[in-house]
Structures are given as structure tokens and as C-alpha cells.
mmCIF file of C-alpha atoms and ligand atoms in Angstrom:
data_model
loop_
_atom_site.group_PDB
_atom_site.id
_atom_site.type_symbol
_atom_site.label_atom_id
_atom_site.label_comp_id
_atom_site.label_asym_id
_atom_site.label_seq_id
_atom_site.Cartn_x
_atom_site.Cartn_y
_atom_site.Cartn_z
ATOM 1 C CA MET A 251 -12.207 -12.445 -17.633
ATOM 2 C CA GLY A 252 -9.489 -9.868 -16.999
ATOM 3 C CA ALA A 253 -6.911 -9.894 -14.239
ATOM 4 C CA THR A 254 -8.767 -7.191 -12.280
ATOM 5 C CA ASP A 255 -11.876 -9.377 -12.078
ATOM 6 C CA ARG A 256 -9.757 -12.411 -11.229
ATOM 7 C CA THR A 257 -8.181 -10.442 -8.385
ATOM 8 C CA LEU A 258 -11.651 -9.439 -7.156
ATOM 9 C CA GLY A 259 -12.609 -13.111 -7.291
ATOM 10 C CA ILE A 260 -9.599 -13.969 -5.136
ATOM 11 C CA VAL A 261 -10.556 -11.376 -2.526
ATOM 12 C CA ARG A 262 -14.149 -12.695 -2.420
ATOM 13 C CA GLU A 263 -12.865 -16.238 -1.908
ATOM 14 C CA MET A 264 -10.504 -15.014 0.816
ATOM 15 C CA ALA A 265 -13.385 -13.239 2.560
ATOM 16 C CA ALA A 266 -15.486 -16.412 2.374
ATOM 17 C CA ALA A 267 -12.607 -18.454 3.812
ATOM 18 C CA MET A 268 -12.219 -16.046 6.724
ATOM 19 C CA GLU A 269 -15.964 -16.258 7.358
ATOM 20 C CA GLU A 270 -15.924 -20.072 7.255
ATOM 21 C CA ASN A 271 -12.835 -20.391 9.434
ATOM 22 C CA ARG A 272 -13.653 -17.680 11.956
ATOM 23 C CA GLN A 273 -14.229 -20.148 14.785
ATOM 24 C CA TYR A 274 -11.210 -22.262 13.898
ATOM 25 C CA LEU A 275 -8.872 -19.240 13.928
ATOM 26 C CA THR A 276 -10.475 -18.006 17.141
ATOM 27 C CA LYS A 277 -9.879 -21.409 18.734
ATOM 28 C CA LEU A 278 -6.206 -21.383 17.718
ATOM 29 C CA ASP A 279 -5.783 -17.829 19.025
ATOM 30 C CA SER A 280 -7.556 -18.755 22.286
ATOM 31 C CA GLU A 281 -4.912 -21.400 22.878
ATOM 32 C CA ILE A 282 -1.858 -19.144 22.543
ATOM 33 C CA GLY A 283 -3.232 -15.606 22.241
ATOM 34 C CA ASP A 284 -6.303 -13.579 23.136
ATOM 35 C CA GLY A 285 -8.836 -15.302 20.900
ATOM 36 C CA ASP A 286 -9.548 -12.452 18.503
ATOM 37 C CA HIS A 287 -7.795 -13.586 15.308
ATOM 38 C CA GLY A 288 -10.886 -15.162 13.740
ATOM 39 C CA ASN A 289 -12.966 -12.052 14.338
ATOM 40 C CA ASN A 290 -10.154 -9.747 13.258
ATOM 41 C CA MET A 291 -9.737 -11.515 9.927
ATOM 42 C CA ARG A 292 -13.459 -11.867 9.264
ATOM 43 C CA ARG A 293 -14.057 -8.198 10.008
ATOM 44 C CA GLY A 294 -11.109 -7.081 7.900
ATOM 45 C CA PHE A 295 -12.110 -8.993 4.802
ATOM 46 C CA ALA A 296 -15.770 -8.032 5.168
ATOM 47 C CA ALA A 297 -14.579 -4.410 5.247
ATOM 48 C CA ALA A 298 -12.424 -5.043 2.179
ATOM 49 C CA LEU A 299 -15.420 -6.353 0.218
ATOM 50 C CA GLU A 300 -17.516 -3.398 1.321
ATOM 51 C CA ARG A 301 -14.833 -0.990 0.253
ATOM 52 C CA LEU A 302 -14.501 -2.676 -3.140
ATOM 53 C CA GLU A 303 -18.276 -2.440 -3.695
ATOM 54 C CA GLY A 304 -17.996 1.330 -3.529
ATOM 55 C CA GLU A 305 -15.015 1.593 -5.872
ATOM 56 C CA GLU A 306 -14.318 0.641 -9.428
ATOM 57 C CA PRO A 307 -10.793 -0.708 -9.251
ATOM 58 C CA GLY A 308 -9.069 -0.411 -12.617
ATOM 59 C CA SER A 309 -6.264 -2.887 -12.026
ATOM 60 C CA PRO A 310 -5.181 -5.796 -9.804
ATOM 61 C CA SER A 311 -2.985 -3.289 -7.967
ATOM 62 C CA ASP A 312 -6.024 -1.100 -7.167
ATOM 63 C CA VAL A 313 -7.897 -4.106 -5.764
ATOM 64 C CA LEU A 314 -5.029 -5.053 -3.447
ATOM 65 C CA LYS A 315 -4.618 -1.446 -2.339
ATOM 66 C CA ALA A 316 -8.288 -1.254 -1.323
ATOM 67 C CA VAL A 317 -7.890 -4.484 0.668
ATOM 68 C CA SER A 318 -4.834 -3.044 2.369
ATOM 69 C CA MET A 319 -6.640 0.151 3.362
ATOM 70 C CA ALA A 320 -9.570 -1.827 4.773
ATOM 71 C CA LEU A 321 -7.283 -4.126 6.792
ATOM 72 C CA ILE A 322 -5.226 -1.270 8.171
ATOM 73 C CA GLY A 323 -8.345 0.757 8.984
ATOM 74 C CA LYS A 324 -10.593 -1.961 10.398
ATOM 75 C CA VAL A 325 -8.418 -4.607 12.004
ATOM 76 C CA GLY A 326 -6.710 -3.985 15.298
ATOM 77 C CA GLY A 327 -4.135 -6.216 16.869
ATOM 78 C CA ALA A 328 -0.942 -7.427 15.298
ATOM 79 C CA ALA A 329 -2.413 -9.069 12.235
ATOM 80 C CA GLY A 330 -4.263 -6.033 10.800
ATOM 81 C CA PRO A 331 -1.240 -3.813 10.215
ATOM 82 C CA LEU A 332 0.888 -6.803 9.162
ATOM 83 C CA TYR A 333 -1.560 -8.082 6.550
ATOM 84 C CA GLY A 334 -2.347 -4.485 5.598
ATOM 85 C CA THR A 335 1.325 -3.899 4.873
ATOM 86 C CA ALA A 336 1.519 -7.193 2.978
ATOM 87 C CA PHE A 337 -1.351 -6.246 0.654
ATOM 88 C CA LEU A 338 0.048 -2.743 0.199
ATOM 89 C CA ARG A 339 3.448 -4.091 -0.829
ATOM 90 C CA ALA A 340 1.832 -6.616 -3.162
ATOM 91 C CA SER A 341 -0.208 -3.781 -4.659
ATOM 92 C CA THR A 342 2.912 -1.684 -5.229
ATOM 93 C CA ALA A 343 4.752 -4.619 -6.799
ATOM 94 C CA LEU A 344 2.098 -5.005 -9.505
ATOM 95 C CA SER A 345 1.611 -2.624 -12.392
ATOM 96 C CA GLY A 346 -0.667 -2.636 -15.406
ATOM 97 C CA GLU A 347 -3.700 -4.761 -16.111
ATOM 98 C CA GLU A 348 -2.082 -8.171 -16.555
ATOM 99 C CA VAL A 349 -0.466 -10.461 -14.014
ATOM 100 C CA SER A 350 2.071 -13.055 -15.159
ATOM 101 C CA PRO A 351 3.128 -16.021 -12.996
ATOM 102 C CA GLN A 352 6.373 -14.139 -12.290
ATOM 103 C CA ASP A 353 4.406 -11.026 -11.298
ATOM 104 C CA ALA A 354 2.305 -13.107 -8.903
ATOM 105 C CA ALA A 355 5.382 -14.639 -7.267
ATOM 106 C CA GLY A 356 6.964 -11.174 -7.088
ATOM 107 C CA ALA A 357 3.873 -9.769 -5.375
ATOM 108 C CA LEU A 358 4.004 -12.551 -2.764
ATOM 109 C CA GLU A 359 7.685 -11.876 -2.194
ATOM 110 C CA ALA A 360 6.973 -8.171 -1.735
ATOM 111 C CA ALA A 361 4.214 -9.026 0.759
ATOM 112 C CA LEU A 362 6.639 -11.154 2.770
ATOM 113 C CA GLY A 363 9.210 -8.339 2.729
ATOM 114 C CA GLY A 364 6.616 -5.941 4.158
ATOM 115 C CA ILE A 365 5.604 -8.309 6.954
ATOM 116 C CA LYS A 366 9.214 -9.013 7.913
ATOM 117 C CA GLN A 367 10.120 -5.344 7.889
ATOM 118 C CA ARG A 368 7.149 -4.341 9.982
ATOM 119 C CA GLY A 369 7.051 -7.273 12.426
ATOM 120 C CA LYS A 370 10.761 -8.131 12.547
ATOM 121 C CA ALA A 371 9.975 -11.855 12.605
ATOM 122 C CA GLU A 372 12.075 -14.514 10.921
ATOM 123 C CA VAL A 373 11.296 -18.125 10.039
ATOM 124 C CA GLY A 374 11.057 -20.165 13.240
ATOM 125 C CA ASP A 375 9.550 -17.378 15.395
ATOM 126 C CA LYS A 376 6.084 -19.032 15.188
ATOM 127 C CA THR A 377 4.309 -16.369 13.146
ATOM 128 C CA MET A 378 2.715 -15.930 9.731
ATOM 129 C CA VAL A 379 6.272 -15.653 8.340
ATOM 130 C CA ASP A 380 6.628 -19.417 8.898
ATOM 131 C CA ALA A 381 3.848 -19.967 6.349
ATOM 132 C CA LEU A 382 4.570 -17.147 3.919
ATOM 133 C CA ALA A 383 8.353 -17.557 3.577
ATOM 134 C CA PRO A 384 8.210 -21.139 2.233
ATOM 135 C CA ALA A 385 5.172 -20.124 0.165
ATOM 136 C CA VAL A 386 7.248 -17.449 -1.577
ATOM 137 C CA GLU A 387 10.019 -19.946 -2.355
ATOM 138 C CA ALA A 388 7.502 -22.405 -3.800
ATOM 139 C CA ALA A 389 5.782 -19.628 -5.767
ATOM 140 C CA LYS A 390 9.060 -18.513 -7.342
ATOM 141 C CA GLU A 391 9.927 -22.053 -8.311
ATOM 142 C CA ALA A 392 6.468 -22.644 -9.818
ATOM 143 C CA ALA A 393 6.684 -19.334 -11.711
ATOM 144 C CA GLY A 394 9.950 -20.478 -13.277
ATOM 145 C CA SER A 395 8.560 -23.659 -14.761
ATOM 146 C CA GLN A 396 7.843 -23.962 -18.509
ATOM 147 C CA ASP A 397 4.070 -24.213 -18.314
ATOM 148 C CA ALA A 398 3.626 -21.871 -15.343
ATOM 149 C CA THR A 399 0.205 -20.372 -14.628
ATOM 150 C CA VAL A 400 -0.831 -17.919 -11.914
ATOM 151 C CA ALA A 401 -3.157 -20.598 -10.517
ATOM 152 C CA ALA A 402 -0.252 -23.063 -10.272
ATOM 153 C CA VAL A 403 1.875 -20.420 -8.540
ATOM 154 C CA PHE A 404 -0.793 -19.939 -5.855
ATOM 155 C CA ARG A 405 -1.405 -23.694 -5.543
ATOM 156 C CA ALA A 406 2.313 -24.286 -4.929
ATOM 157 C CA ALA A 407 2.385 -21.381 -2.457
ATOM 158 C CA ALA A 408 -0.671 -22.713 -0.589
ATOM 159 C CA GLU A 409 0.809 -26.204 -0.268
ATOM 160 C CA ALA A 410 4.105 -24.875 1.069
ATOM 161 C CA ALA A 411 2.202 -22.557 3.438
ATOM 162 C CA GLU A 412 0.280 -25.518 4.851
ATOM 163 C CA GLU A 413 3.543 -27.306 5.623
ATOM 164 C CA GLY A 414 4.916 -24.086 7.074
ATOM 165 C CA ALA A 415 1.856 -23.573 9.271
ATOM 166 C CA GLU A 416 2.141 -27.179 10.484
ATOM 167 C CA SER A 417 5.810 -26.583 11.276
ATOM 168 C CA THR A 418 4.814 -23.939 13.866
ATOM 169 C CA VAL A 419 3.183 -26.556 16.148
ATOM 170 C CA PRO A 420 6.257 -27.586 18.175
ATOM 171 C CA LEU A 421 7.797 -24.105 18.261
ATOM 172 C CA THR A 422 8.157 -21.598 21.086
ATOM 173 C CA ALA A 423 7.028 -18.141 19.927
ATOM 174 C CA ARG A 424 9.537 -15.314 19.719
ATOM 175 C CA LYS A 425 7.139 -12.630 18.430
ATOM 176 C CA GLY A 426 3.601 -11.546 19.201
ATOM 177 C CA ARG A 427 1.412 -12.365 22.207
ATOM 178 C CA ALA A 428 2.308 -16.061 22.161
ATOM 179 C CA SER A 429 5.896 -15.126 23.025
ATOM 180 C CA TYR A 430 4.723 -14.280 26.564
ATOM 181 C CA LEU A 431 3.764 -17.924 27.074
ATOM 182 C CA GLY A 432 7.234 -19.397 26.748
ATOM 183 C CA ALA A 433 7.163 -23.181 26.439
ATOM 184 C CA ARG A 434 3.387 -23.210 26.954
ATOM 185 C CA ALA A 435 2.978 -22.171 23.296
ATOM 186 C CA GLU A 436 4.553 -25.446 22.217
ATOM 187 C CA GLY A 437 2.132 -27.976 20.788
ATOM 188 C CA HIS A 438 -0.158 -25.318 19.283
ATOM 189 C CA ARG A 439 -0.474 -24.156 15.709
ATOM 190 C CA ASP A 440 0.100 -20.456 15.135
ATOM 191 C CA PRO A 441 -3.138 -18.665 14.182
ATOM 192 C CA GLY A 442 -1.487 -16.167 11.823
ATOM 193 C CA ALA A 443 0.436 -18.866 9.955
ATOM 194 C CA THR A 444 -2.869 -20.689 9.620
ATOM 195 C CA SER A 445 -4.735 -17.667 8.247
ATOM 196 C CA THR A 446 -1.916 -17.101 5.744
ATOM 197 C CA ARG A 447 -2.288 -20.682 4.550
ATOM 198 C CA LEU A 448 -6.086 -20.284 4.304
ATOM 199 C CA LEU A 449 -5.754 -17.034 2.305
ATOM 200 C CA LEU A 450 -3.317 -18.585 -0.190
ATOM 201 C CA ASP A 451 -5.518 -21.657 -0.547
ATOM 202 C CA ALA A 452 -8.520 -19.394 -1.218
ATOM 203 C CA ALA A 453 -6.549 -17.565 -3.923
ATOM 204 C CA ALA A 454 -5.563 -20.848 -5.565
ATOM 205 C CA ARG A 455 -9.115 -22.208 -5.461
ATOM 206 C CA SER A 456 -10.528 -19.012 -6.911
ATOM 207 C CA LEU A 457 -8.102 -19.115 -9.854
ATOM 208 C CA GLU A 458 -8.582 -22.835 -10.422
ATOM 209 C CA GLY A 459 -12.353 -22.401 -10.454
ATOM 210 C CA GLY A 460 -12.699 -19.446 -12.773
ATOM 211 C CA GLY A 461 -9.514 -19.608 -14.830
HETATM 212 P P1 ADP B 136 -3.052 -9.992 18.372
HETATM 213 O O1 ADP B 136 -1.884 -10.903 18.633
HETATM 214 O O2 ADP B 136 -2.688 -8.555 18.553
HETATM 215 O O3 ADP B 136 -4.263 -10.401 19.140
HETATM 216 P P2 ADP B 136 -4.081 -11.382 16.060
HETATM 217 O O4 ADP B 136 -4.618 -12.354 17.036
HETATM 218 O O5 ADP B 136 -5.045 -10.889 15.039
HETATM 219 O O6 ADP B 136 -3.412 -10.142 16.806
HETATM 220 O O7 ADP B 136 -2.866 -12.028 15.260
HETATM 221 C C1 ADP B 136 -1.980 -12.923 15.878
HETATM 222 C C2 ADP B 136 -0.988 -13.427 14.846
HETATM 223 O O8 ADP B 136 -0.192 -12.371 14.366
HETATM 224 C C3 ADP B 136 -0.020 -14.443 15.359
HETATM 225 O O9 ADP B 136 -0.563 -15.751 15.317
HETATM 226 C C4 ADP B 136 1.193 -14.294 14.476
HETATM 227 O O10 ADP B 136 1.136 -15.168 13.344
HETATM 228 C C5 ADP B 136 1.063 -12.887 13.970
HETATM 229 N N1 ADP B 136 2.111 -12.026 14.518
HETATM 230 C C6 ADP B 136 2.157 -11.452 15.736
HETATM 231 N N2 ADP B 136 3.276 -10.698 15.870
HETATM 232 C C7 ADP B 136 3.946 -10.820 14.700
HETATM 233 C C8 ADP B 136 5.184 -10.293 14.188
HETATM 234 N N3 ADP B 136 5.943 -9.462 14.912
HETATM 235 N N4 ADP B 136 5.559 -10.648 12.936
HETATM 236 C C9 ADP B 136 4.786 -11.469 12.193
HETATM 237 N N5 ADP B 136 3.614 -11.987 12.596
HETATM 238 C C10 ADP B 136 3.213 -11.680 13.841
HETATM 239 MG MG1 MG B 137 -5.128 -12.271 18.977
#
């Protein structure tokens, strides 16, 4: 299987994860937001799959670009444009038909750069950055190891993202809707950090399953 098909497999697994976790993400967003994150993510990834059905992407970069366009076009709210920018930056970071472990870590780093630039959030603001920033560090470290694989890069990223998402629980939010709640956001897990963790876990599982 080539890297383009592996990337398509990742997107399918991400879409399935957003479908399966729609209610969970909605519950988290009901606690500190407006309760639409589960639906936003499900709708966005369903649109991404639909878009990919109608195209014949020639490279991993093409696949990620189609996902980006679907997310930007179909998902309102904060998360749509932020994830859309993330996928667009990841798409731009990749070139050619192969993806090395270093390329994968570089694409994740580019995605983080896009989210930070667009949303102006830093680690500790109780957003998806709290999951993705440690994930990028872990991905870079995994990519630097002797026997690095792209699957191992995503597994390391997903594990760090889970810790990062958990770290948002005690925080007060400084960005997004939850920032209007002040101390009332404390004790709740950030929905966007949680979806980031779920997306990275889906990518890792897809690569581990199919090679
Ligand atoms: P909305 O808040 O518009 O309803 P969603 O519910 O889909 O959009 O997404 C909410 C998530 O978006 C939050 O949990 C948070 O992780 C993320 N988010 C919001 N604002 C920002 C920002 N400025 N930078 C990074 N992430 C953000
Ligand atoms: Mg919301």
C-alpha cells in the first residue's frame, strides 16, 4: 500500500472516531461551551470523506488538502477553521508520494503552527493546543529514534496528546467560548483538546492496523 492510500485510511479512521465520539465531545462541549463540538467534528469529517470520494488524490498532501477544504467549508464555530488550517499546513508541509517519520512529525509541527497563528492560543489556555503541542514534541522525538516508523510517530503523538488533554481539566480557559466562564470551566476537560487526542489516536490505529 502506498502513502496516499495510508493517508486515506487515516482519514477514514478519523471520521469513524468522530462518529463514535460525537456524543462524548458534545457532552464535554455542553459543560464548558455550546454543545456543538461533537456535531461539528462529525459533520466535518463526513464532508471530508464525501469530498475524497469524488476526487482521486495523487499524494498524501492532496488528501490532507481535501480534508482541509471540507473542514473549512462545512464546519462552523472555532474548531472548523482551526482544524482546517491545521490540515492545510500539514498538506503544504508534505511533498511527493512518500512520507518518512520525519515528514510526519514535520507535518504535525506545521499543523500546530497554523493553529497557534490563527487562534493565538498557547499551552495552558485550555484549548486543542494543550494536546497538540506535547504531541508534536513526542512525534519529533519518536521520529529521531533509530527504528522510527510513521506509526510509532503517531502512537507517541497520541499518547502525549492524551496526557495533554487530561492536563486541561483543572485549567481556566483563556481562549474560545469557555473563557467566558472564568473559574467555572475548571474541572472540565477541553473538548478541542479531546478531539485532537482522538484524531491522533485514530491515525496511529489506522497505521498500526494496515502497516
Ligand atoms: P465553538 O467554540 O465555536 O462552539 P467548537 O465547539 O467546535 O467551536 O470548538 C471548541 C474548541 O475549540 C475548544 O474546546 C478549544 O479546544 C478550541 N478553541 C477555541 N478557541 C480556540 C483558539 N483561539 N485557539 C485554539 N483552540 C481554540
Ligand atoms: Mg462549541
